[in-house]
CSV table of C-alpha atoms in Angstrom, one decimal:
chain,number,residue,atom,x,y,z
A,1,UNK,CA,21.6,-3.0,-10.8
A,2,UNK,CA,21.7,-1.6,-7.3
A,3,UNK,CA,20.3,-2.7,-4.1
A,4,UNK,CA,16.9,-1.1,-4.7
A,5,UNK,CA,16.0,-3.9,-6.9
A,6,UNK,CA,16.4,-7.5,-5.6
A,7,UNK,CA,18.3,-9.7,-8.2
A,8,UNK,CA,16.7,-13.0,-9.2
A,9,UNK,CA,18.7,-15.9,-10.9
A,10,UNK,CA,16.2,-17.8,-12.8
A,11,UNK,CA,17.5,-21.3,-13.8
A,12,UNK,CA,15.1,-22.9,-16.3
A,13,UNK,CA,15.9,-24.7,-19.6
A,14,UNK,CA,12.4,-24.7,-21.0
A,15,UNK,CA,12.1,-21.5,-23.2
A,16,UNK,CA,8.4,-20.9,-22.8
A,17,UNK,CA,8.4,-21.5,-19.0
A,18,UNK,CA,11.5,-19.4,-18.7
A,19,UNK,CA,9.9,-16.4,-20.7
A,20,UNK,CA,6.8,-16.5,-18.7
A,21,UNK,CA,8.7,-16.4,-15.3
A,22,UNK,CA,11.2,-13.7,-16.7
A,23,UNK,CA,8.2,-11.5,-17.7
A,24,UNK,CA,6.4,-11.9,-14.4
A,25,UNK,CA,9.5,-11.2,-12.3
A,26,UNK,CA,10.3,-8.1,-14.2
A,27,UNK,CA,6.8,-7.0,-13.9
A,28,UNK,CA,7.1,-7.3,-10.1
A,29,UNK,CA,10.1,-5.1,-10.2
A,30,UNK,CA,13.0,-7.5,-9.9
A,31,UNK,CA,16.3,-7.6,-11.8
A,32,UNK,CA,16.4,-11.0,-13.6
A,33,UNK,CA,19.5,-13.0,-14.6
A,34,UNK,CA,18.9,-16.3,-16.6
A,35,UNK,CA,20.9,-19.5,-16.8
A,36,UNK,CA,19.7,-22.3,-19.1
A,37,UNK,CA,21.8,-25.1,-17.6
A,38,UNK,CA,23.3,-26.0,-14.4
A,39,UNK,CA,26.9,-25.2,-15.3
A,40,UNK,CA,26.0,-21.6,-16.2
A,41,UNK,CA,23.9,-21.3,-13.0
A,42,UNK,CA,27.0,-22.1,-10.8
A,43,UNK,CA,29.0,-19.6,-12.7
A,44,UNK,CA,26.4,-16.9,-12.2
A,45,UNK,CA,25.8,-17.6,-8.6
A,46,UNK,CA,29.7,-16.5,-8.0
A,47,UNK,CA,29.6,-13.7,-10.6
A,48,UNK,CA,26.4,-11.9,-9.6
A,49,UNK,CA,25.5,-13.0,-6.0
A,50,UNK,CA,21.8,-13.1,-6.6
A,51,UNK,CA,19.3,-12.3,-3.8
A,52,UNK,CA,17.2,-15.3,-4.7
A,53,UNK,CA,17.5,-18.3,-6.9
A,54,UNK,CA,14.4,-19.9,-8.9
A,55,UNK,CA,15.8,-23.3,-9.7
A,56,UNK,CA,14.3,-26.1,-12.0
A,57,UNK,CA,15.1,-29.5,-10.8
A,58,UNK,CA,15.5,-31.1,-14.3
A,59,UNK,CA,18.4,-29.3,-16.0
A,60,UNK,CA,20.9,-30.2,-18.7
A,61,UNK,CA,24.4,-30.9,-17.2
A,62,UNK,CA,24.4,-30.3,-13.5
A,63,UNK,CA,20.9,-31.0,-11.9
A,64,UNK,CA,18.8,-28.5,-9.9
A,65,UNK,CA,19.2,-30.6,-6.9
A,66,UNK,CA,23.0,-30.6,-7.1
A,67,UNK,CA,23.1,-26.9,-7.7
A,68,UNK,CA,21.0,-26.4,-4.7
A,69,UNK,CA,23.4,-28.6,-2.6
A,70,UNK,CA,26.5,-26.8,-3.8
A,71,UNK,CA,24.9,-23.2,-3.1
A,72,UNK,CA,23.9,-24.2,0.4
A,73,UNK,CA,27.1,-25.8,1.4
A,74,UNK,CA,29.4,-22.9,0.4
A,75,UNK,CA,29.7,-20.1,3.1
A,76,UNK,CA,29.6,-17.4,0.5
A,77,UNK,CA,26.2,-18.5,-0.9
A,78,UNK,CA,24.5,-20.4,1.8
A,79,UNK,CA,22.2,-17.6,2.8
A,80,UNK,CA,20.8,-17.1,-0.7
A,81,UNK,CA,17.1,-18.4,-0.8
A,82,UNK,CA,16.5,-21.2,-3.2
A,83,UNK,CA,13.0,-21.9,-4.5
A,84,UNK,CA,12.9,-25.3,-6.3
A,85,UNK,CA,10.6,-25.7,-9.3
A,86,UNK,CA,9.7,-29.3,-10.2
A,87,UNK,CA,7.3,-31.4,-12.0
A,88,UNK,CA,8.1,-34.2,-9.3
A,89,UNK,CA,5.1,-34.2,-7.0
A,90,UNK,CA,5.7,-37.1,-4.8
A,91,UNK,CA,6.3,-36.3,-1.1
A,92,UNK,CA,9.7,-38.0,-1.2
A,93,UNK,CA,10.7,-35.7,-3.9
A,94,UNK,CA,9.6,-32.6,-1.9
A,95,UNK,CA,11.4,-34.0,1.1
A,96,UNK,CA,14.6,-34.5,-0.9
A,97,UNK,CA,14.5,-31.0,-2.3
A,98,UNK,CA,13.9,-29.3,1.1
A,99,UNK,CA,16.5,-31.6,2.9
A,100,UNK,CA,19.1,-30.7,0.3
A,101,UNK,CA,18.7,-27.0,1.4
A,102,UNK,CA,15.8,-25.6,-0.7
A,103,UNK,CA,14.0,-23.0,1.2
A,104,UNK,CA,10.8,-23.6,-0.6
A,105,UNK,CA,9.5,-26.2,-3.3
A,106,UNK,CA,6.7,-25.7,-5.9
A,107,UNK,CA,5.3,-28.3,-8.1
A,108,UNK,CA,4.6,-27.6,-11.8
A,109,UNK,CA,2.1,-26.5,-13.0
A,110,UNK,CA,1.9,-23.8,-10.4
A,111,UNK,CA,0.2,-20.5,-9.9
A,112,UNK,CA,2.5,-17.6,-11.0
A,113,UNK,CA,0.8,-15.4,-8.4
A,114,UNK,CA,1.4,-17.8,-5.7
A,115,UNK,CA,5.1,-18.1,-6.7
A,116,UNK,CA,5.4,-14.3,-6.6
A,117,UNK,CA,4.0,-14.3,-3.1
A,118,UNK,CA,6.5,-17.0,-2.0
A,119,UNK,CA,9.4,-15.0,-3.5
A,120,UNK,CA,8.2,-11.9,-1.4
A,121,UNK,CA,8.1,-14.0,1.7
A,122,UNK,CA,11.7,-15.2,1.1
A,123,UNK,CA,12.9,-11.6,0.5
A,124,UNK,CA,11.2,-10.4,3.7
A,125,UNK,CA,13.8,-12.5,5.5
A,126,UNK,CA,16.9,-11.6,3.5
A,127,UNK,CA,16.2,-8.3,1.9
A,128,UNK,CA,13.4,-6.7,4.1
A,129,UNK,CA,14.0,-3.1,3.0
A,130,UNK,CA,13.5,-4.1,-0.7
A,131,UNK,CA,9.9,-5.1,0.0
A,132,UNK,CA,9.1,-1.8,1.9
A,133,UNK,CA,9.7,-3.3,5.5
A,134,UNK,CA,11.3,-1.0,8.1
A,135,UNK,CA,14.7,-1.8,9.7
A,136,UNK,CA,15.8,-1.1,13.2
A,137,UNK,CA,19.2,-1.1,14.6
A,138,UNK,CA,19.8,0.4,18.1
A,139,UNK,CA,18.3,4.0,17.8
A,140,UNK,CA,18.5,4.0,14.0
A,141,UNK,CA,15.2,3.4,12.1
A,142,UNK,CA,15.2,3.0,8.3
A,143,UNK,CA,11.9,2.9,6.4
A,144,UNK,CA,12.3,1.1,3.0
A,145,UNK,CA,9.0,2.5,1.7
A,146,UNK,CA,9.3,6.2,2.4
A,147,UNK,CA,13.1,6.3,2.2
A,148,UNK,CA,13.3,8.0,5.6
A,149,UNK,CA,16.0,7.4,8.2
A,150,UNK,CA,15.8,8.7,11.9
A,151,UNK,CA,18.2,8.3,14.7
A,152,UNK,CA,17.0,8.8,18.3
A,153,UNK,CA,13.9,10.3,16.7
A,154,UNK,CA,15.8,13.0,14.8
A,155,UNK,CA,15.7,12.9,10.9
A,156,UNK,CA,18.9,11.8,9.2
A,157,UNK,CA,19.5,13.4,5.7
A,158,UNK,CA,21.1,10.9,3.3
A,159,UNK,CA,21.9,10.9,-0.4
A,160,UNK,CA,20.7,7.9,-2.5
A,161,UNK,CA,24.1,6.2,-2.3
A,162,UNK,CA,24.5,6.6,1.5
A,163,UNK,CA,20.8,5.3,2.0
A,164,UNK,CA,21.7,2.1,-0.1
A,165,UNK,CA,24.8,1.7,2.0
A,166,UNK,CA,22.8,2.0,5.3
A,167,UNK,CA,20.3,-0.4,3.9
A,168,UNK,CA,22.8,-2.9,3.1
A,169,UNK,CA,24.5,-2.6,6.6
A,170,UNK,CA,21.2,-2.7,8.5
A,171,UNK,CA,19.8,-5.7,6.6
A,172,UNK,CA,22.7,-7.7,8.1
A,173,UNK,CA,24.1,-6.1,11.2
A,174,UNK,CA,27.4,-7.5,12.1
A,175,UNK,CA,28.4,-8.9,8.8
A,176,UNK,CA,31.7,-7.6,7.4
A,177,UNK,CA,31.3,-6.2,3.8
A,178,UNK,CA,34.5,-5.9,1.6
A,179,UNK,CA,34.7,-2.8,-0.6
A,180,UNK,CA,34.2,-4.9,-3.6
A,181,UNK,CA,31.0,-6.4,-2.2
A,182,UNK,CA,29.7,-3.0,-1.4
A,183,UNK,CA,30.5,-1.8,-4.9
A,184,UNK,CA,28.5,-4.6,-6.4
A,185,UNK,CA,25.5,-4.2,-4.0
A,186,UNK,CA,25.3,-0.4,-3.9
A,187,UNK,CA,26.7,1.0,-7.1
A,188,UNK,CA,25.8,-2.1,-9.3
A,189,UNK,CA,27.5,-4.9,-11.0
A,190,UNK,CA,27.8,-3.2,-14.4
A,191,UNK,CA,29.3,0.1,-13.2
A,192,UNK,CA,33.0,0.6,-12.7
A,193,UNK,CA,33.8,2.6,-9.5
A,194,UNK,CA,37.1,2.8,-7.7
A,195,UNK,CA,37.1,1.2,-4.2
A,196,UNK,CA,38.2,4.2,-2.7
A,197,UNK,CA,34.8,5.6,-3.6
A,198,UNK,CA,33.4,3.4,-1.0
A,199,UNK,CA,35.5,4.9,1.7
A,200,UNK,CA,34.2,8.5,0.7
A,201,UNK,CA,30.6,7.5,1.0
A,202,UNK,CA,31.1,5.5,4.1
A,203,UNK,CA,32.6,8.7,5.6
A,204,UNK,CA,29.6,10.7,4.5
A,205,UNK,CA,27.3,8.1,6.0
A,206,UNK,CA,29.1,8.3,9.3
A,207,UNK,CA,29.0,12.0,9.4
A,208,UNK,CA,25.2,12.0,8.6
A,209,UNK,CA,24.5,9.5,11.5
A,210,UNK,CA,26.5,11.2,14.0
A,211,UNK,CA,25.4,14.8,13.2
A,212,UNK,CA,23.0,14.9,16.1
A,213,UNK,CA,25.1,13.0,18.5
A,214,UNK,CA,25.7,9.4,19.4
A,215,UNK,CA,28.5,6.9,18.8
A,216,UNK,CA,29.6,5.9,15.3
A,217,UNK,CA,27.7,2.6,14.7
A,218,UNK,CA,30.0,1.7,11.7
A,219,UNK,CA,33.0,-0.3,12.3
A,220,UNK,CA,36.1,-0.4,10.0
A,221,UNK,CA,37.7,-3.8,9.7
A,222,UNK,CA,41.4,-3.3,8.9
A,223,UNK,CA,42.3,-4.8,5.6
A,224,UNK,CA,38.8,-6.1,4.9
A,225,UNK,CA,36.1,-3.5,4.8
A,226,UNK,CA,33.2,-2.3,7.1
A,227,UNK,CA,30.3,-3.5,9.3
A,228,UNK,CA,27.4,-2.2,11.3
A,229,UNK,CA,28.0,-2.9,14.9
């Protein structure tokens, strides 16, 4: 699972609803990981670092509202969009869900088509390249739809791995990524690659970006990893 496909964590205990959502998410091109209860959901948030969480309110064990609270109060996961799914339709329930940190709230039964539109809206904020949007940083332009990169108007030739690396950096300029985080995001969570491989590909990315001139936009953070800007 690489950064080309956003990873959605689906937290739903009802089998029929879970299967409908899993099928539609996969049909939309998302990678899907499933948790059937709150405890498993919290473990998976740490293990896989999803790009978005679809979260049922009523769950066995830890409730959805408590999961949302924990996700949003932790620095490592606070930026992950959470869409709360609930049969609770009262205004006070919606307010409680949103005030706990949910980025969106949908009442069951809901339109799956509308849910997919809301997922895309959240990912446009956090993973813009994954939905085909253009990213711009200084004089570098990355087109997520055509997979083309230019710098100061000149084309930059990148291999698939370097393109995914640059996408990761450009989606969150200034953020420092550890080598382990880059391995998960770029190479995939199910693939074993030595962390030194990250250094090699960052070096190739730097060389490609600076081939036609300009300062190196990538920053090495000693003992930690890399950042753009």
